[in-house]
Structures are given as structure tokens and as C-alpha cells.
Tab-separated table of N, CA and C in Angstrom:
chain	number	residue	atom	x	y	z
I	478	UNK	N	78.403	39.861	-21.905
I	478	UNK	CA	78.947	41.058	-21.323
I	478	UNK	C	77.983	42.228	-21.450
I	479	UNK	N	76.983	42.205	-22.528
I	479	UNK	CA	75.711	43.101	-22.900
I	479	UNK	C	75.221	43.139	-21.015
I	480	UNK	N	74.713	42.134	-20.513
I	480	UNK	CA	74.165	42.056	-19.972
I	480	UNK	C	74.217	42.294	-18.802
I	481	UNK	N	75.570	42.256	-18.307
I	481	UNK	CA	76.244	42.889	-17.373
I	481	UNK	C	76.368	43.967	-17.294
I	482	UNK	N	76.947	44.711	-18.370
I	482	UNK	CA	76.637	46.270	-18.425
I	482	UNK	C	75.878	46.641	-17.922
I	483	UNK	N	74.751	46.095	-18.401
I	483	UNK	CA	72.896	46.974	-18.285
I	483	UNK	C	73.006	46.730	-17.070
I	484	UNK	N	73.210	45.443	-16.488
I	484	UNK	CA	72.885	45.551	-14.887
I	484	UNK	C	73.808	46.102	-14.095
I	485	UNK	N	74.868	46.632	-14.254
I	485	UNK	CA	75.727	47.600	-13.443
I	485	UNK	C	75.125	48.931	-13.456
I	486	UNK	N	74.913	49.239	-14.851
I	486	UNK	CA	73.973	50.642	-15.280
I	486	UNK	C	72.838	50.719	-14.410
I	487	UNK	N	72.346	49.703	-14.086
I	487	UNK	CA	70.817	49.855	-13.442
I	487	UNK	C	70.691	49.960	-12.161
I	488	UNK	N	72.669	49.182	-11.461
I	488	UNK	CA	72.623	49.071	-10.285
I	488	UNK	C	73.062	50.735	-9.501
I	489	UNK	N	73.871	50.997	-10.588
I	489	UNK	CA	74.790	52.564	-10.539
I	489	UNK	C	73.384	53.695	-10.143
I	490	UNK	N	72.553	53.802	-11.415
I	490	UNK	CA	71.301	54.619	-11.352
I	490	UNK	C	70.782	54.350	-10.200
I	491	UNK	N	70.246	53.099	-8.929
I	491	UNK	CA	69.233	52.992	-8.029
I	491	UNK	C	70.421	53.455	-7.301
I	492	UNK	N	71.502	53.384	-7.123
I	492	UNK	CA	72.425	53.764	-5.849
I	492	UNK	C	72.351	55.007	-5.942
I	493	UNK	N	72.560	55.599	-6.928
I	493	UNK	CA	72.192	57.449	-7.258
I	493	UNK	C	71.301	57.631	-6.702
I	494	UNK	N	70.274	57.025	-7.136
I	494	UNK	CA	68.575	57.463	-6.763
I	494	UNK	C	68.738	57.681	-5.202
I	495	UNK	N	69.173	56.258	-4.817
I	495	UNK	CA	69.025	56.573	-3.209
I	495	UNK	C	69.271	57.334	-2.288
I	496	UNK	N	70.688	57.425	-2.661
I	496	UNK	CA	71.910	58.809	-2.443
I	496	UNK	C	71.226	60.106	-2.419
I	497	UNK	N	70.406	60.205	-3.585
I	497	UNK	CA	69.695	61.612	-3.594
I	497	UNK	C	68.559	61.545	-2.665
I	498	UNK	N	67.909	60.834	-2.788
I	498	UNK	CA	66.314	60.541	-2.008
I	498	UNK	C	66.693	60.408	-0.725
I	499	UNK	N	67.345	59.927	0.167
I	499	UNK	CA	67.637	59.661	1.182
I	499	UNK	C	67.988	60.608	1.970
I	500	UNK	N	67.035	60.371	3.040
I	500	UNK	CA	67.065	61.800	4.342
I	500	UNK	C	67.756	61.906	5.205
I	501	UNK	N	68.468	62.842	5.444
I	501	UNK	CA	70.052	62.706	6.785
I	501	UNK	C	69.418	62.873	7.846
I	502	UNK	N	70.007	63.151	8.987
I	502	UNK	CA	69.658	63.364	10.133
I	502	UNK	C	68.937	64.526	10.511
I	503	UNK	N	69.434	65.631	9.541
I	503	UNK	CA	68.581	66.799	9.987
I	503	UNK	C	67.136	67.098	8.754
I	504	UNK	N	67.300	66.259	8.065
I	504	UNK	CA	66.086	66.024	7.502
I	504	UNK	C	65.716	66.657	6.230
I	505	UNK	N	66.854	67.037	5.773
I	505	UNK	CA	67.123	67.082	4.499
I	505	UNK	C	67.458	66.063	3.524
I	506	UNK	N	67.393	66.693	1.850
I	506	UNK	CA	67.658	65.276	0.995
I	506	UNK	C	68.992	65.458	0.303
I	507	UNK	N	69.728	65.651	-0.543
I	507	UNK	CA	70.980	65.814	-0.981
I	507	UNK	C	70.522	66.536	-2.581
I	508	UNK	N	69.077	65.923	-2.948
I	508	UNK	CA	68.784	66.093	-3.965
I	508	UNK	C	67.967	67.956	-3.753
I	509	UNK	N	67.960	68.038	-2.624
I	509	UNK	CA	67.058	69.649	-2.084
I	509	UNK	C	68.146	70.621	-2.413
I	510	UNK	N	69.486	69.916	-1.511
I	510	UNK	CA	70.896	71.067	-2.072
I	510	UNK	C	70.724	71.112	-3.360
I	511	UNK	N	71.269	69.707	-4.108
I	511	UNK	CA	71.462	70.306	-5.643
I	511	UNK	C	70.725	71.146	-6.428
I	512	UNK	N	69.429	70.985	-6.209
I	512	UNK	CA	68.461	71.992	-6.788
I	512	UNK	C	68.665	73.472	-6.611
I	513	UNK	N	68.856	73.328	-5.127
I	513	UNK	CA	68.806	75.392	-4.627
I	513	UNK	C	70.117	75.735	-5.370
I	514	UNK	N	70.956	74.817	-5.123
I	514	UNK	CA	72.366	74.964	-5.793
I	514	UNK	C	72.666	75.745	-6.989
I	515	UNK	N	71.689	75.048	-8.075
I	515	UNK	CA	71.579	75.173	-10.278
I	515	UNK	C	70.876	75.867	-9.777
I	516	UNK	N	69.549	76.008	-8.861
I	516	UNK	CA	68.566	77.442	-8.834
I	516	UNK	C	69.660	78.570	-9.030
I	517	UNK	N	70.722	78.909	-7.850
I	517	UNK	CA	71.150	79.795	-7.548
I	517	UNK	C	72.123	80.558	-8.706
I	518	UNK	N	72.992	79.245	-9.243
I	518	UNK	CA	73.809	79.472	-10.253
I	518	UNK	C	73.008	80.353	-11.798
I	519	UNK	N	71.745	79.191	-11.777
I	519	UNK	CA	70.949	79.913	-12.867
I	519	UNK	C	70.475	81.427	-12.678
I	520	UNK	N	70.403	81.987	-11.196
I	520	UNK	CA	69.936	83.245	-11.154
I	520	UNK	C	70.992	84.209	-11.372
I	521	UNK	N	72.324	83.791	-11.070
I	521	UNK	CA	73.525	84.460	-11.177
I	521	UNK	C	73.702	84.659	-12.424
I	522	UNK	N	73.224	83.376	-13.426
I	522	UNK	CA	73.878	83.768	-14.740
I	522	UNK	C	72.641	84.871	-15.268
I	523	UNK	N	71.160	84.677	-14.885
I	523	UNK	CA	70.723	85.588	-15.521
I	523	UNK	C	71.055	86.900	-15.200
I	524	UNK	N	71.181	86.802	-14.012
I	524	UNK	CA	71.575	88.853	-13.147
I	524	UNK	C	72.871	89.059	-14.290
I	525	UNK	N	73.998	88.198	-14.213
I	525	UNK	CA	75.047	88.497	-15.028
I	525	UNK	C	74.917	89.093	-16.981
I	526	UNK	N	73.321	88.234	-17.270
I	526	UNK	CA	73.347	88.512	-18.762
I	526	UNK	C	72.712	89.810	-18.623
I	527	UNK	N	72.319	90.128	-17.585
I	527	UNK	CA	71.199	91.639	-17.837
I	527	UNK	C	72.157	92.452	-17.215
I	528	UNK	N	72.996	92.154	-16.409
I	528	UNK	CA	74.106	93.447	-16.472
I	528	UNK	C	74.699	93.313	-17.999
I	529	UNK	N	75.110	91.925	-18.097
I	529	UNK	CA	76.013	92.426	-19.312
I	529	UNK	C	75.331	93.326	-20.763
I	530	UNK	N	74.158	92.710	-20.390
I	530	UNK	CA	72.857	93.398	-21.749
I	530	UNK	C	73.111	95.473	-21.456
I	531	UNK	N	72.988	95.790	-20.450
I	531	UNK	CA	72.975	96.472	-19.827
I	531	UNK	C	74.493	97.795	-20.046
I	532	UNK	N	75.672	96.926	-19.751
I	532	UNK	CA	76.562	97.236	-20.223
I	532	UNK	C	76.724	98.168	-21.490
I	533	UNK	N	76.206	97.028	-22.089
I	533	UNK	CA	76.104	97.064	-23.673
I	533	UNK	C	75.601	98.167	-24.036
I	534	UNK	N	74.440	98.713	-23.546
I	534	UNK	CA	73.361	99.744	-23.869
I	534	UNK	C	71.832	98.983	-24.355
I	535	UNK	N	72.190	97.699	-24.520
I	535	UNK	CA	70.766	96.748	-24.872
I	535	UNK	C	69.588	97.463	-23.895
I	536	UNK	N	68.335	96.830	-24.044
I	536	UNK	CA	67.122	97.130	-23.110
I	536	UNK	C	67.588	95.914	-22.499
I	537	UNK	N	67.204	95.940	-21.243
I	537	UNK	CA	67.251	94.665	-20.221
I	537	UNK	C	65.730	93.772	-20.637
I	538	UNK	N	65.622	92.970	-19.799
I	538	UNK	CA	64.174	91.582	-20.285
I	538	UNK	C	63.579	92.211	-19.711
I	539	UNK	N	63.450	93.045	-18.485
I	539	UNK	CA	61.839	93.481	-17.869
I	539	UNK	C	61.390	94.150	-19.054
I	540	UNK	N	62.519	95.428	-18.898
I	540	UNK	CA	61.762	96.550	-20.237
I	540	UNK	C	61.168	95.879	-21.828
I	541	UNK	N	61.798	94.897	-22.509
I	541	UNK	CA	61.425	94.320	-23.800
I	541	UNK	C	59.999	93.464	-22.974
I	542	UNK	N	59.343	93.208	-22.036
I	542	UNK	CA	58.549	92.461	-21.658
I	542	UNK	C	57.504	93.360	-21.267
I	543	UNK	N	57.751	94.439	-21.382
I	543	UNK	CA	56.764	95.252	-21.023
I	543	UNK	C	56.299	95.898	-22.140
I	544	UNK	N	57.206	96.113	-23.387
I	544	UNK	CA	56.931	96.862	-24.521
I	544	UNK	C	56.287	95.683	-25.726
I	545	UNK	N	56.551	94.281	-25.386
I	545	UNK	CA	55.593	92.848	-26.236
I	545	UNK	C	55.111	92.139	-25.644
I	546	UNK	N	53.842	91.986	-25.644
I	546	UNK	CA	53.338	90.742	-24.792
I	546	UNK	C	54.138	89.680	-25.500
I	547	UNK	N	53.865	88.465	-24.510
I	547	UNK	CA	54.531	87.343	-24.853
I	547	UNK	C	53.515	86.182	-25.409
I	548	UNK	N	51.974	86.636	-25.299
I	548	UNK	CA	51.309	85.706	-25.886
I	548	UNK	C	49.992	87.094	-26.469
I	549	UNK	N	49.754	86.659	-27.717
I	549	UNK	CA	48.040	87.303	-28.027
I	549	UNK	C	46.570	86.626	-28.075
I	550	UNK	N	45.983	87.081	-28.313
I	550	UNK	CA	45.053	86.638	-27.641
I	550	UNK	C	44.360	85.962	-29.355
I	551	UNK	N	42.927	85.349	-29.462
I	551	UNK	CA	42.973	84.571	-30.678
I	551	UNK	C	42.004	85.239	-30.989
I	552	UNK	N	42.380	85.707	-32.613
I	552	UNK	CA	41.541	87.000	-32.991
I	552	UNK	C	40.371	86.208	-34.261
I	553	UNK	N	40.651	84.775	-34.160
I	553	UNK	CA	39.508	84.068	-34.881
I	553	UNK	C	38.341	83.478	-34.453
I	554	UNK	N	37.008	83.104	-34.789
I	554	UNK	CA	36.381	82.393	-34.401
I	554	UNK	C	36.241	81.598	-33.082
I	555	UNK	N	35.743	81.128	-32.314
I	555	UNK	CA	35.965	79.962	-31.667
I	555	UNK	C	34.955	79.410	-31.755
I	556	UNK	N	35.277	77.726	-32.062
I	556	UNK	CA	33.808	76.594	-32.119
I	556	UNK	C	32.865	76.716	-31.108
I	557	UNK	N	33.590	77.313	-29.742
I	557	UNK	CA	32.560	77.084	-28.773
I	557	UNK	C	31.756	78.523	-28.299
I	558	UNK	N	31.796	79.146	-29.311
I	558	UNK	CA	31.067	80.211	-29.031
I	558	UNK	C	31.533	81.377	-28.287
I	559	UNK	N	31.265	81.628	-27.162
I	559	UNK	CA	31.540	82.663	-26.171
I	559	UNK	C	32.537	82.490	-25.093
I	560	UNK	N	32.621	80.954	-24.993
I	560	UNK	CA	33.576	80.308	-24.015
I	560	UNK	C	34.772	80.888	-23.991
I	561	UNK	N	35.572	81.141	-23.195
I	561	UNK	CA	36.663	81.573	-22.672
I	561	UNK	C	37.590	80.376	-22.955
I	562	UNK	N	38.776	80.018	-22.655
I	562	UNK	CA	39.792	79.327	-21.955
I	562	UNK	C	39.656	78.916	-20.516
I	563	UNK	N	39.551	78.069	-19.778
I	563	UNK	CA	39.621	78.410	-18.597
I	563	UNK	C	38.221	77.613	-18.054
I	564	UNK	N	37.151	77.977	-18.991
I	564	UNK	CA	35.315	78.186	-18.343
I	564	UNK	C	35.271	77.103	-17.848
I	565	UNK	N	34.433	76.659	-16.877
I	565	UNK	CA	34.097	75.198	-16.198
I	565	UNK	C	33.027	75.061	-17.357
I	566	UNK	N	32.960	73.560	-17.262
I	566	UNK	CA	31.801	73.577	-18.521
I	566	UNK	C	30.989	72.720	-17.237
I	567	UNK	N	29.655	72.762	-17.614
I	567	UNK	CA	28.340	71.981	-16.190
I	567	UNK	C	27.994	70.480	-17.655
């Protein structure tokens, strides 16, 4: 019965897969909606936390992003000398 499971499980997952991957008539995928879909929801919830921050009297994320960088830069040594991040090496 192990074994059956797994292969229902495996058969369930490729029928998903397809379902999503699979192009309709106008040439879309099902899996393109769901995405813009959680995109959209996720932008709602952030607009919603920065009003609610906002509400509050909090600083909103632009302003705290403008007053800390979010990364510094490396104030030690580097093995390679002068090299940057980034440099093409020849």
C-alpha cells in the first residue's frame, strides 16, 4: 500500500504540473494568474502594513531605508588587493 501511495502522489503532482503549465486558447498559463494573483495580494498586504505603521505614528519602510543602509561596505583588508566585487578578472 506504501507503494501505491507514492504513485498516486506522483500521479496527483504531474496532473498539477500540467494543469498549471498548460496553455489555453488565448495563450495564457493558469500558473501566470496565480502568480499576478499572491503578487497582488502581497502588495496589498504591504500598502496595508505601511498604512497601518503609519497610523500608528511609526516611520514607514521608505523613510527607515533611507536613514540605514541595508548593506556596508567591508572596512577590512581584501586578499585581492584593489579588486572591487564585481571586476572581470583577464
Amino acid at each position: 500500500m506504501k507503494t501505491f501511495g507514492k504513485i498516486t502522489l506522483l500521479a496527483g503532482l504531474a496532473t498539477a504540473l500540467i494543469v498549471l503549465l498548460r496553455k489555453r486558447k488565448d495563450g495564457t498559463r493558469l500558473l501566470d494568474d496565480l502568480t499576478h494573483q499572491v503578487s497582488t495580494w502581497a502588495k496589498r498586504l504591504m500598502k496595508a502594513k505601511e498604512n497601518f505603521r503609519m497610523a500608528n505614528g511609526q516611520a514607514t519602510s521608505s523613510t527607515m531605508s533611507k536613514s540605514m543602509p541595508r548593506t556596508a561596505f567591508k572596512t577590512t583588508a581584501s586578499v585581492h588587493g584593489s579588486r572591487q566585487p564585481g571586476d572581470i578578472q583577464e
